[in-house]
Amino acid sequence: MKKVILLSVLFSQVIFFALWPVWLELTNYLHPLVVGIVWFIIYFVTFFIICLLNGTKIRVSKHNIHLFILSYSIGLLILLFFRPNNQHYGAINLIPFDTIRLFLFGNVDFLIAFYNISANIGLFIPFGLYYGYVKNSPTLKQLLFMSIGCVSVIEMMQFISNRGSLDIDDLILNVLGVCFGYIIIPFFQKVVLIKQESIINK
């Protein structure tokens, strides 16, 4: 395990610092915490890939999974609601795929377009994984309704607080990310397993 951690740190740091100018550019549009979140994601993905290739299994208790998703949620909320004041917020788009089409085919800076699409999907993947791991009888239908409701509340709060736009495409991409996280659980379970908690009879 020490070897896996060492290799993960080594490779993730090389990738992270090789793209350092890109991460700094993102701070023009988002809270500086985004740099830390990007670092964690790169490290975790590297760690997962090395464990997968090495055949290493990681057993995690549900308690630790709860703590992780709580910490992650706080970080994500900071990212969503504490943004630089030099940006324009308050736009409304209720036309599905209109903003996505603009990012893909419009005259938009590549970094902004790539980050908006990938982050709106990727940052919500952990919630789909979390649901699948901790729910006793998980269903995609239930997850779909829950994620639509929660993301809609976040979108409305961002708009009301003037910390973001009200965009149906954000909703679509966020929900897609949550559902994708749920779908890849069988692949994820090749590395991360739930630790069975012992039951003590008194």
Coordinates of C-alpha atoms in Angstrom, one line a residue:
M1 CA 0.0 0.0 0.0
K2 CA 2.9 2.4 0.8
K3 CA 4.2 1.9 -2.7
V4 CA 0.8 2.6 -4.2
I5 CA 0.5 5.8 -2.2
L6 CA 4.0 6.9 -3.1
L7 CA 3.5 6.3 -6.8
S8 CA 0.1 8.1 -6.7
V9 CA 1.7 11.2 -5.0
L10 CA 4.6 11.2 -7.5
F11 CA 2.5 10.9 -10.7
S12 CA -0.3 13.2 -9.5
Q13 CA 2.1 16.0 -8.6
V14 CA 3.8 15.8 -12.0
I15 CA 0.4 16.1 -13.7
F16 CA -0.8 18.8 -11.4
F17 CA 2.3 21.1 -11.6
A18 CA 2.6 20.5 -15.4
L19 CA -0.8 22.1 -15.8
W20 CA -0.3 24.8 -13.1
P21 CA -0.9 27.8 -15.4
V22 CA -4.3 26.3 -16.3
W23 CA -5.3 25.9 -12.6
L24 CA -4.3 29.5 -11.9
E25 CA -6.4 30.7 -14.8
L26 CA -9.5 29.0 -13.3
T27 CA -9.1 31.2 -10.2
N28 CA -10.2 34.2 -12.3
Y29 CA -13.6 32.6 -12.6
L30 CA -13.9 30.6 -9.4
H31 CA -12.9 30.5 -5.7
P32 CA -9.2 29.7 -5.2
L33 CA -10.4 26.5 -3.5
V34 CA -10.8 25.1 -7.0
V35 CA -7.0 24.5 -7.1
G36 CA -7.2 22.3 -4.0
I37 CA -10.2 20.4 -5.4
V38 CA -8.4 19.9 -8.7
W39 CA -5.4 18.6 -6.9
F40 CA -7.5 16.1 -4.9
I41 CA -9.3 14.9 -8.0
I42 CA -6.0 14.3 -9.9
Y43 CA -4.5 12.5 -6.9
F44 CA -7.6 10.3 -6.3
V45 CA -7.9 9.4 -10.0
T46 CA -4.2 8.5 -10.1
F47 CA -4.5 6.5 -6.9
F48 CA -7.5 4.6 -8.2
I49 CA -5.9 3.8 -11.5
I50 CA -2.7 2.5 -9.8
C51 CA -4.8 0.4 -7.4
L52 CA -6.8 -1.0 -10.3
L53 CA -3.7 -1.9 -12.3
N54 CA -2.0 -3.3 -9.1
G55 CA -5.1 -5.3 -8.0
T56 CA -5.2 -3.5 -4.7
K57 CA -8.5 -3.5 -2.8
I58 CA -9.5 -0.6 -0.4
R59 CA -12.0 -1.3 2.3
V60 CA -13.8 1.8 3.6
S61 CA -16.5 2.0 6.3
K62 CA -19.8 3.7 5.7
H63 CA -18.9 6.2 8.4
N64 CA -15.8 7.4 6.6
I65 CA -17.8 7.6 3.3
H66 CA -20.4 9.8 5.1
L67 CA -17.5 12.0 6.4
F68 CA -16.0 12.3 2.9
I69 CA -19.2 13.3 1.2
L70 CA -19.9 15.9 3.9
S71 CA -16.5 17.4 3.5
Y72 CA -16.7 17.3 -0.3
S73 CA -20.2 18.9 -0.2
I74 CA -18.9 21.8 1.9
G75 CA -16.0 22.3 -0.6
L76 CA -18.4 22.2 -3.5
L77 CA -20.8 24.7 -2.0
I78 CA -17.9 27.1 -1.4
L79 CA -16.9 26.7 -5.0
L80 CA -20.5 27.3 -6.2
F81 CA -21.4 30.3 -3.9
F82 CA -18.1 32.1 -3.2
R83 CA -17.1 33.3 -6.6
P84 CA -15.0 36.4 -7.8
N85 CA -17.1 39.6 -8.0
N86 CA -15.6 40.4 -11.4
Q87 CA -18.0 38.0 -13.2
H88 CA -21.5 38.7 -14.5
Y89 CA -24.2 36.5 -12.8
G90 CA -27.9 36.4 -13.0
A91 CA -28.5 35.2 -16.6
I92 CA -31.4 32.8 -17.3
N93 CA -31.6 30.0 -19.8
L94 CA -34.5 27.7 -19.9
I95 CA -33.8 26.2 -23.4
P96 CA -32.3 22.7 -23.1
F97 CA -28.9 22.3 -24.7
D98 CA -28.6 26.0 -25.7
T99 CA -25.6 26.7 -23.4
I100 CA -24.0 23.3 -24.1
R101 CA -24.3 24.1 -27.9
L102 CA -22.7 27.5 -27.3
F103 CA -19.8 25.9 -25.4
L104 CA -19.2 23.2 -28.1
F105 CA -19.7 25.2 -31.2
G106 CA -19.7 28.9 -30.3
N107 CA -17.0 31.5 -30.0
V108 CA -16.1 30.7 -26.4
D109 CA -12.6 30.3 -24.9
F110 CA -11.7 26.6 -24.9
L111 CA -10.7 26.6 -21.2
I112 CA -14.0 28.1 -20.1
A113 CA -16.0 25.8 -22.4
F114 CA -14.1 22.7 -21.3
Y115 CA -14.2 23.5 -17.6
N116 CA -17.9 24.3 -17.6
I117 CA -19.0 21.1 -19.3
S118 CA -16.5 18.7 -17.6
A119 CA -16.9 20.3 -14.1
N120 CA -20.7 20.4 -14.3
I121 CA -20.6 16.6 -14.9
G122 CA -17.4 15.5 -13.0
L123 CA -18.0 17.4 -9.8
F124 CA -21.3 15.6 -9.2
I125 CA -20.1 12.1 -9.9
P126 CA -19.2 11.5 -6.2
F127 CA -22.9 11.9 -5.2
G128 CA -24.0 9.1 -7.5
L129 CA -21.2 6.9 -6.1
Y130 CA -22.2 7.8 -2.6
Y131 CA -25.8 7.0 -3.2
G132 CA -25.0 3.6 -4.6
Y133 CA -22.6 2.7 -1.8
V134 CA -24.7 3.7 1.2
K135 CA -28.2 3.0 0.0
N136 CA -29.5 -0.5 0.8
S137 CA -31.7 -0.8 -2.2
P138 CA -30.5 1.8 -4.7
T139 CA -32.5 2.5 -7.9
L140 CA -31.6 4.8 -10.8
K141 CA -35.2 6.2 -10.9
Q142 CA -35.1 7.3 -7.2
L143 CA -31.6 8.8 -7.7
L144 CA -32.8 10.7 -10.8
F145 CA -35.7 12.3 -8.9
M146 CA -33.5 13.1 -5.9
S147 CA -30.7 14.6 -8.0
I148 CA -33.2 16.8 -10.1
G149 CA -34.7 18.1 -6.9
C150 CA -31.4 18.9 -5.1
V151 CA -29.7 20.4 -8.1
S152 CA -32.8 22.6 -8.8
V153 CA -32.6 24.0 -5.3
I154 CA -28.9 24.8 -5.8
E155 CA -29.6 26.5 -9.1
M156 CA -32.3 28.6 -7.6
M157 CA -30.2 29.5 -4.6
Q158 CA -27.3 30.6 -6.9
F159 CA -29.7 32.7 -8.9
I160 CA -31.4 34.3 -5.9
S161 CA -28.1 35.1 -4.2
N162 CA -26.6 36.4 -7.5
R163 CA -23.8 33.8 -7.3
G164 CA -24.7 32.1 -10.6
S165 CA -27.0 31.8 -13.5
L166 CA -30.3 29.9 -13.7
D167 CA -29.5 27.5 -16.5
I168 CA -31.3 24.3 -17.3
D169 CA -28.2 23.0 -19.0
D170 CA -26.4 23.1 -15.6
L171 CA -29.2 21.0 -14.3
I172 CA -28.9 18.5 -17.2
L173 CA -25.1 18.2 -16.8
N174 CA -25.2 18.0 -13.0
V175 CA -27.9 15.2 -13.0
L176 CA -26.0 13.4 -15.8
G177 CA -22.9 13.5 -13.5
V178 CA -24.8 12.0 -10.6
C179 CA -26.3 9.3 -12.7
F180 CA -23.0 8.5 -14.3
G181 CA -21.4 8.1 -10.8
Y182 CA -24.2 5.5 -10.0
I183 CA -23.7 3.6 -13.2
I184 CA -19.9 3.2 -12.8
I185 CA -20.2 1.7 -9.3
P186 CA -19.6 -1.9 -10.5
F187 CA -16.3 -0.7 -12.1
F188 CA -15.5 1.3 -8.9
Q189 CA -16.1 -1.7 -6.7
K190 CA -13.1 -3.4 -8.3
V191 CA -11.0 -1.2 -6.0
V192 CA -13.2 0.4 -3.3
L193 CA -15.3 -2.0 -1.1
I194 CA -17.5 -1.3 1.9
K195 CA -16.0 -2.6 5.1
Q196 CA -18.4 -4.9 6.9
E197 CA -19.1 -3.6 10.4
S198 CA -19.1 -6.3 13.1
I199 CA -22.3 -6.6 15.1
I200 CA -21.7 -7.0 18.9
N201 CA -24.5 -8.8 20.7
K202 CA -24.9 -7.5 24.3

